[in-house]
XYZ file of C-alpha atoms in Angstrom:
536
model
C 44.240 117.425 121.354
C 40.710 116.243 122.219
C 38.827 113.755 120.488
C 36.451 116.533 119.162
C 39.157 118.486 117.653
C 40.589 115.464 115.851
C 37.030 114.610 114.376
C 36.722 118.096 113.334
C 40.214 118.200 111.650
C 39.580 114.881 109.915
C 36.082 115.970 108.726
C 37.899 118.906 106.926
C 40.519 116.585 105.319
C 37.916 113.852 104.136
C 34.946 115.656 102.386
C 31.687 113.732 102.393
C 31.225 111.955 99.207
C 28.354 112.571 96.908
C 25.471 110.453 96.479
C 26.293 109.987 92.623
C 29.819 108.929 93.429
C 28.761 106.322 96.010
C 26.269 104.704 93.817
C 28.579 104.915 90.925
C 30.981 103.033 92.904
C 28.533 100.475 93.933
C 27.429 99.969 90.340
C 31.026 99.244 89.311
C 31.499 96.817 92.105
C 28.304 95.109 91.061
C 29.802 94.827 87.573
C 33.122 93.317 88.757
C 30.978 90.932 91.048
C 28.888 89.939 87.882
C 31.919 89.194 85.795
C 33.642 87.085 88.477
C 30.349 85.067 88.998
C 30.044 84.645 85.146
C 33.451 83.458 84.685
C 33.433 81.005 87.598
C 31.518 77.585 88.039
C 28.056 77.666 89.692
C 27.460 76.010 92.773
C 26.609 72.262 91.713
C 23.462 71.955 93.787
C 21.853 74.987 92.598
C 22.776 74.473 88.946
C 21.218 71.058 88.955
C 18.016 72.515 90.243
C 17.827 74.925 87.448
C 18.901 72.394 84.882
C 15.767 70.305 85.849
C 13.425 73.273 85.046
C 15.166 75.309 82.283
C 16.861 74.057 79.204
C 20.549 74.184 79.156
C 20.854 76.722 76.279
C 19.055 79.239 78.422
C 21.511 78.830 81.396
C 24.484 79.581 78.959
C 22.612 82.492 77.563
C 22.035 83.824 81.086
C 25.817 83.509 81.657
C 26.511 85.447 78.755
C 23.884 88.004 79.573
C 25.556 88.379 83.226
C 29.028 88.869 81.598
C 27.791 91.557 79.239
C 25.744 93.370 81.721
C 28.725 93.356 84.123
C 30.806 94.937 81.527
C 28.043 97.450 80.723
C 27.865 98.528 84.379
C 31.600 99.242 84.647
C 31.216 101.485 81.457
C 28.189 103.242 82.883
C 29.706 103.924 86.324
C 31.651 106.915 85.106
C 28.789 108.765 83.499
C 26.683 107.779 86.666
C 29.241 109.619 88.825
C 28.593 112.650 86.820
C 24.701 112.316 87.662
C 23.786 111.829 84.175
C 20.069 110.955 83.626
C 20.583 108.518 80.680
C 23.278 106.585 82.663
C 20.788 106.109 85.601
C 18.236 104.758 83.167
C 20.575 102.262 81.535
C 22.116 101.250 85.044
C 18.703 100.633 86.452
C 17.820 98.385 83.561
C 21.266 96.671 83.753
C 21.056 95.981 87.323
C 17.683 94.411 86.962
C 18.900 92.363 84.119
C 21.831 91.372 86.300
C 19.659 90.070 88.901
C 17.504 88.169 86.615
C 20.599 86.659 84.819
C 22.115 85.359 87.996
C 19.164 83.846 89.114
C 18.610 81.976 85.914
C 22.140 80.988 85.292
C 22.546 79.036 88.691
C 20.280 80.519 91.541
C 22.830 83.036 92.525
C 20.760 84.558 95.454
C 23.606 86.649 96.854
C 24.253 88.560 93.620
C 20.485 88.880 93.116
C 20.167 90.526 96.470
C 22.821 92.930 96.000
C 21.306 93.830 92.673
C 17.999 94.204 94.208
C 19.463 96.530 97.050
C 21.128 98.454 94.381
C 17.858 98.955 92.518
C 16.139 100.292 95.595
C 19.006 102.749 96.104
C 18.989 103.928 92.600
C 15.154 104.511 92.766
C 15.550 106.209 96.256
C 18.040 108.586 95.003
C 16.645 109.168 91.440
C 16.392 112.984 91.841
C 20.401 113.242 92.048
C 20.639 112.112 88.478
C 19.086 114.882 86.344
C 22.072 115.913 84.171
C 20.596 116.128 80.571
C 22.194 114.461 77.496
C 22.717 115.824 74.057
C 19.416 115.630 72.106
C 21.400 116.038 68.618
C 22.779 112.490 69.084
C 19.394 110.695 69.041
C 19.584 110.155 65.203
C 23.411 108.862 65.102
C 22.365 106.587 68.011
C 19.328 105.376 66.416
C 21.363 104.743 63.262
C 24.092 102.976 65.155
C 21.700 100.777 66.814
C 19.926 99.864 63.595
C 23.268 98.929 62.008
C 23.998 96.700 65.273
C 20.701 94.898 64.712
C 21.086 94.360 61.016
C 24.803 93.094 61.792
C 23.218 90.745 64.400
C 20.595 89.652 61.849
C 23.091 88.842 59.118
C 25.160 86.801 61.622
C 22.104 84.698 62.558
C 20.860 84.174 58.966
C 24.112 83.356 57.361
C 25.519 81.816 60.369
C 22.989 78.873 59.928
C 24.247 78.374 56.259
C 27.806 77.543 57.154
C 29.375 81.169 57.492
C 33.344 81.012 57.866
C 34.377 81.667 61.527
C 36.510 84.776 60.536
C 33.642 86.461 58.817
C 31.301 85.777 61.784
C 34.028 87.176 64.141
C 34.358 90.284 61.974
C 30.569 90.994 61.931
C 30.462 90.339 65.863
C 33.485 92.883 66.387
C 31.761 95.444 64.183
C 28.474 94.964 66.184
C 30.276 95.442 69.391
C 32.156 98.507 68.179
C 28.860 100.213 66.946
C 27.253 99.254 70.124
C 30.002 100.867 72.217
C 30.133 104.077 69.912
C 26.299 104.427 70.446
C 26.695 104.069 74.179
C 29.459 106.713 74.101
C 27.384 109.140 72.131
C 24.333 108.478 74.209
C 26.049 109.058 77.424
C 27.682 112.307 76.470
C 27.077 115.502 78.308
C 24.816 118.319 77.277
C 26.869 120.494 74.954
C 27.481 124.058 75.276
C 28.844 126.442 72.337
C 31.164 129.198 73.259
C 29.242 132.472 73.335
C 30.048 135.906 74.539
C 27.618 138.755 74.174
C 29.133 142.230 73.574
C 27.837 143.171 77.080
C 29.806 140.304 78.539
C 32.918 141.067 76.716
C 32.786 144.814 77.765
C 32.185 143.998 81.373
C 34.899 141.327 81.413
C 37.449 143.844 79.888
C 36.575 146.354 82.394
C 37.240 143.895 85.102
C 40.473 142.744 83.517
C 41.599 146.400 83.505
C 40.625 147.111 86.899
C 41.585 143.878 88.658
C 43.790 141.999 86.219
C 47.015 141.602 88.344
C 47.810 137.944 87.363
C 49.896 137.610 84.311
C 47.273 135.302 82.708
C 44.207 137.559 83.323
C 44.227 139.020 79.924
C 44.039 135.690 78.246
C 40.565 135.312 79.811
C 39.361 137.635 77.091
C 40.058 135.101 74.193
C 36.907 134.745 72.065
C 37.091 130.854 72.257
C 36.093 130.953 76.004
C 32.796 131.320 77.778
C 32.393 133.707 80.532
C 30.709 132.902 83.819
C 29.964 135.985 85.972
C 29.021 136.375 89.736
C 25.456 137.450 90.396
C 26.462 141.151 90.887
C 28.795 141.071 87.892
C 31.697 142.002 89.716
C 33.927 138.775 89.174
C 34.079 136.333 86.258
C 35.852 133.333 85.156
C 36.708 132.216 81.765
C 36.250 128.545 80.684
C 35.734 126.190 77.691
C 33.823 122.888 77.560
C 35.818 120.319 75.784
C 33.910 116.938 75.532
C 32.629 116.509 79.164
C 35.437 118.483 80.816
C 34.814 122.332 81.784
C 38.486 123.826 81.716
C 38.632 127.031 83.683
C 41.294 129.277 82.258
C 43.508 130.606 85.005
C 42.184 132.367 88.064
C 38.981 134.299 88.557
C 39.229 138.070 87.896
C 37.464 140.700 89.791
C 36.402 141.362 93.240
C 38.139 138.810 95.361
C 35.396 138.612 98.125
C 33.179 137.145 95.405
C 35.632 134.431 94.179
C 34.479 131.630 96.603
C 30.633 132.059 95.688
C 31.637 132.429 91.972
C 33.432 129.165 91.910
C 30.856 127.502 94.022
C 28.065 128.493 91.656
C 30.189 127.272 88.581
C 30.712 123.965 90.363
C 26.850 123.568 90.806
C 26.167 124.526 87.111
C 28.833 121.857 86.040
C 27.170 119.177 88.258
C 23.748 119.922 86.887
C 25.162 119.400 83.374
C 27.271 116.224 84.282
C 30.759 118.061 83.493
C 33.883 117.570 85.115
C 35.771 120.547 86.353
C 39.373 121.412 86.258
C 41.205 124.746 86.552
C 44.265 125.063 84.160
C 47.128 127.459 85.093
C 45.993 128.054 88.653
C 48.357 130.190 90.818
C 49.569 128.978 94.157
C 47.754 131.648 96.170
C 44.252 130.248 94.876
C 44.877 126.832 95.656
C 43.088 127.065 99.048
C 40.100 128.616 97.057
C 39.798 125.672 94.794
C 40.370 123.167 97.500
C 37.398 124.571 99.639
C 35.196 124.382 96.606
C 35.697 120.556 96.149
C 38.992 120.721 93.682
C 41.140 119.177 96.359
C 43.761 117.614 93.985
C 46.355 120.176 92.943
C 49.155 118.965 90.416
C 51.977 121.181 89.325
C 52.174 121.324 85.501
C 55.189 123.600 85.204
C 56.586 126.909 85.863
C 56.104 130.343 84.419
C 59.220 132.296 83.665
C 58.864 135.987 84.919
C 61.567 138.609 84.514
C 61.736 141.605 86.675
C 63.164 144.577 84.340
C 64.568 146.595 87.166
C 66.627 143.717 88.340
C 67.503 142.162 84.685
C 71.038 142.739 83.548
C 73.190 141.352 80.690
C 76.444 141.774 82.633
C 78.259 138.791 84.019
C 79.750 135.602 82.762
C 76.369 133.664 83.111
C 74.795 136.163 80.425
C 77.839 136.074 78.024
C 76.499 133.988 75.272
C 73.018 135.917 75.486
C 74.842 139.250 75.298
C 76.992 138.066 72.262
C 73.985 136.722 70.464
C 72.125 140.018 70.678
C 75.194 142.089 70.018
C 75.839 140.302 66.824
C 72.245 140.808 65.675
C 72.423 144.495 66.080
C 76.005 145.151 64.980
C 76.731 142.520 62.214
C 72.997 142.377 60.693
C 72.057 145.943 61.294
C 68.824 145.039 63.202
C 67.083 147.791 65.001
C 64.344 147.680 67.608
C 61.141 149.514 67.808
C 58.124 149.316 70.108
C 54.807 149.779 68.621
C 51.336 149.757 70.638
C 48.436 148.114 69.025
C 46.416 151.604 68.878
C 49.288 153.121 67.040
C 49.545 150.274 64.448
C 48.509 151.506 60.722
C 47.172 149.376 58.021
C 50.690 149.030 56.317
C 52.395 147.527 59.563
C 49.383 145.487 60.331
C 49.429 143.886 57.018
C 53.340 143.265 57.507
C 52.872 141.726 60.828
C 50.046 139.432 59.504
C 52.526 138.384 56.668
C 55.131 137.504 59.295
C 52.764 135.532 61.340
C 51.320 133.556 58.379
C 55.124 132.773 57.331
C 55.750 131.679 60.787
C 52.768 129.457 61.001
C 53.192 127.980 57.490
C 49.663 126.602 57.261
C 49.910 125.204 60.893
C 47.011 125.625 63.231
C 47.260 128.525 65.852
C 47.890 127.086 69.180
C 46.991 128.470 72.576
C 44.217 128.544 75.218
C 45.182 129.529 78.627
C 48.465 131.335 78.148
C 48.188 132.890 74.741
C 45.836 135.478 72.897
C 43.858 134.733 69.955
C 43.693 138.213 68.700
C 47.001 139.637 67.428
C 45.508 143.314 67.706
C 43.728 143.177 70.939
C 43.519 146.607 72.422
C 46.213 147.193 75.102
C 48.752 145.025 73.377
C 52.350 145.927 72.520
C 54.696 144.793 69.716
C 58.365 144.457 70.155
C 59.617 144.864 66.602
C 62.958 143.741 64.927
C 63.611 146.021 61.930
C 66.209 145.179 59.127
C 68.333 147.754 57.413
C 65.389 148.581 55.182
C 63.300 149.621 58.346
C 60.923 146.568 57.600
C 59.950 144.363 60.459
C 61.307 140.883 60.204
C 60.274 139.529 63.551
C 58.260 140.695 66.733
C 57.291 139.687 70.064
C 53.509 140.284 70.933
C 53.055 141.416 74.558
C 49.665 141.664 76.370
C 49.154 143.683 79.628
C 48.087 142.697 83.143
C 46.796 146.111 83.768
C 46.301 146.220 87.424
C 49.533 144.504 87.972
C 51.655 146.878 85.943
C 53.377 144.006 83.942
C 53.137 142.395 80.409
C 53.026 138.793 79.293
C 54.541 137.369 76.181
C 51.600 136.153 73.967
C 53.416 134.949 70.842
C 56.846 135.214 69.122
C 56.936 135.395 65.270
C 59.730 135.828 62.792
C 60.304 135.540 59.057
C 62.294 132.432 57.627
C 65.871 133.213 57.298
C 66.066 135.729 60.253
C 69.679 136.077 61.710
C 70.293 133.642 64.594
C 69.971 135.195 67.871
C 67.109 137.488 66.797
C 64.967 136.111 69.688
C 67.395 136.714 72.265
C 67.888 140.319 70.661
C 64.042 140.942 70.952
C 63.757 139.842 74.585
C 66.759 141.953 75.822
C 65.409 145.012 74.117
C 61.877 144.406 75.162
C 63.213 144.213 78.832
C 65.250 147.441 78.358
C 62.149 149.458 77.241
C 60.051 147.755 80.153
C 62.613 148.997 82.616
C 62.443 152.611 81.147
C 58.475 152.428 81.086
C 58.368 151.352 84.737
C 56.874 147.842 83.992
C 57.040 145.760 86.923
C 57.503 142.289 85.394
C 57.546 140.477 82.038
C 56.226 136.971 81.828
C 58.216 135.109 78.960
C 56.799 131.673 78.728
C 55.264 128.621 80.364
C 57.541 125.784 80.849
C 55.679 122.478 81.310
C 57.097 120.018 83.642
C 60.287 121.818 84.129
C 60.998 119.872 87.424
C 61.188 116.661 85.346
C 63.632 118.238 82.655
C 66.216 119.188 85.247
C 66.915 116.494 87.921
C 70.015 114.885 89.370
C 71.323 111.457 88.396
C 70.074 109.892 91.504
C 66.367 110.616 90.633
C 63.713 107.916 90.857
C 63.364 105.741 87.974
C 59.828 106.796 87.064
C 61.080 110.360 86.874
C 63.943 109.466 84.741
C 61.467 107.663 82.451
C 59.069 110.598 82.435
C 62.024 112.780 81.393
C 62.929 110.606 78.598
C 59.394 110.807 77.231
C 59.217 114.641 77.347
C 62.617 114.898 75.456
C 61.092 112.451 72.841
C 58.082 114.609 72.575
C 60.235 117.785 72.364
C 59.902 117.939 68.481
C 56.032 118.248 68.821
C 55.543 120.268 71.996
C 58.974 122.051 72.275
C 58.825 121.450 75.932
C 62.685 121.401 76.467
C 63.424 123.949 74.003
C 61.151 126.419 75.504
C 62.481 125.898 78.860
C 66.112 126.182 77.766
C 65.422 129.380 76.035
C 63.636 130.870 79.088
C 66.625 129.979 81.319
C 68.910 132.239 79.577
C 67.241 135.189 81.069
C 67.641 133.922 84.786
C 63.843 134.354 85.383
C 61.882 133.873 88.590
C 59.927 130.711 88.402
C 56.291 130.983 89.092
C 54.505 127.547 89.626
C 51.250 126.881 87.830
C 48.858 124.026 88.572
C 45.822 122.056 87.331
C 43.107 121.551 90.071
C 40.783 118.628 89.993
C 37.997 117.061 92.043
C 39.649 113.738 91.723
C 42.861 112.022 90.337
C 40.756 109.773 88.250
C 39.726 112.911 86.079
C 43.371 113.575 85.158
C 43.526 111.515 81.858
C 40.301 112.944 80.521
C 41.248 116.352 81.527
C 44.691 115.993 80.019
C 43.370 115.107 76.639
C 40.698 117.934 76.846
C 43.553 120.596 77.442
C 45.499 119.129 74.565
C 42.659 119.696 72.372
C 41.984 123.116 73.951
C 45.572 124.117 73.252
C 45.233 122.570 69.599
C 47.902 120.121 70.176
C 45.834 117.387 69.173
C 42.657 117.622 66.709
C 39.313 118.075 68.047
C 36.828 115.498 66.683
C 33.274 116.780 65.914
C 30.288 115.243 67.273
C 28.091 113.423 64.638
C 24.791 115.132 63.915
C 25.838 118.556 65.297
C 26.664 121.492 63.215
C 29.661 123.628 63.601
C 29.038 126.384 66.328
C 28.755 130.060 65.091
C 31.317 132.461 65.642
C 31.126 134.522 68.882
C 30.321 138.130 68.648
């Protein structure tokens, strides 16, 4: 292989870093340098020269300022990497302040020169930092800064009158927390509320019906997602902005030839607004697409359990327990099965299904984002019903289609309290029998997160064993192991799903955003911002 080929191959593997990321890293390094310099003794000769001119108290103040601004630069670097305008302004002022502080505290020319070079670089590439901030936080930020000023004033006034140390420390801690809170608000991204016009919804549904082959395609029609279309309108992706993370739900839908430009346009829009981008629930066949558009980090987050009805059977020793559970429900409890399409659901059945759903939730928040539907009666859906001896529904599976793929996906499973044991197995087996007769190609049962960690041999690495223990400990909240064990009963084909990121450092923020999107943790409201209106 020639040197030119090697260079070409390397350039593909190592994309050129963005200006924002480079300057953010430089700001962070200067912050670390400032902290180290502030915490170490000054050079003796230089310190003596400064002490002859300036009072000792000013030198100590400069040291504290260098320490404080060093911490500020570390905090600002993350927002700076997103190209945010407000972060650039604060970083510029902080770098200038660092240069002055280092000169005053001990004639630290080295740190001052580095700061000066960074000031020049920030000014040179000013145009790269144009992502706007949230105008609604100006009042909360002003109020927080006013409170900080008041706390500092109280500390100064009463500190001269013999204030107890603990009280002074408490006031200082409150002032610091308020300042950090104000900084967090000020550096937040420009918000975007979920909105779908009727035209967008109709076009998205048309594309799903024509091109929706993936088992997650139908879930892009949830009303809590924004829709982003290609210029021609022949392809779209669904996403939601959670904090500063834009979560793309599943793969794009539409003309495949437009996927690359669609994702590229969305990435440009995200960078203009200072958002981080992640694809949640990406399929293996689309990983190359995301990698080429800058999301080079693909992490497997679990497997989707998919059953092919024409191959499914309850015969054999491996299926004995499932077969017996379903048979007991049918024979002992007299439970019968029925299929009802959403278009055929009358008012009486609709009311009954809503009652079952409410009883199952028992006041809990409805969960779901990328792999569940928020409309229990979305057109095209199918209910697999379990009926008691009085012909009343007592449990159901709600299935939504992948129209172009000829399959269905399980969106939700609900039952009344006191239902016979084995009712879930009964419903799945009967639904698969119906699917076989109806010519359905596949039935996606569940998404099983971190399945590879749940089932491992005893010789697995320590970190994998610790991760497994953690997942099992969280099973009572997230039902990770129970969902996986239930899905395994039907001997499915396991289809991997991924989260795709621009950089690994985005994983913690994206993970929290995803938990919030799935309603697994509460979503905090931004101060000073009203609740968003409902979508059309």
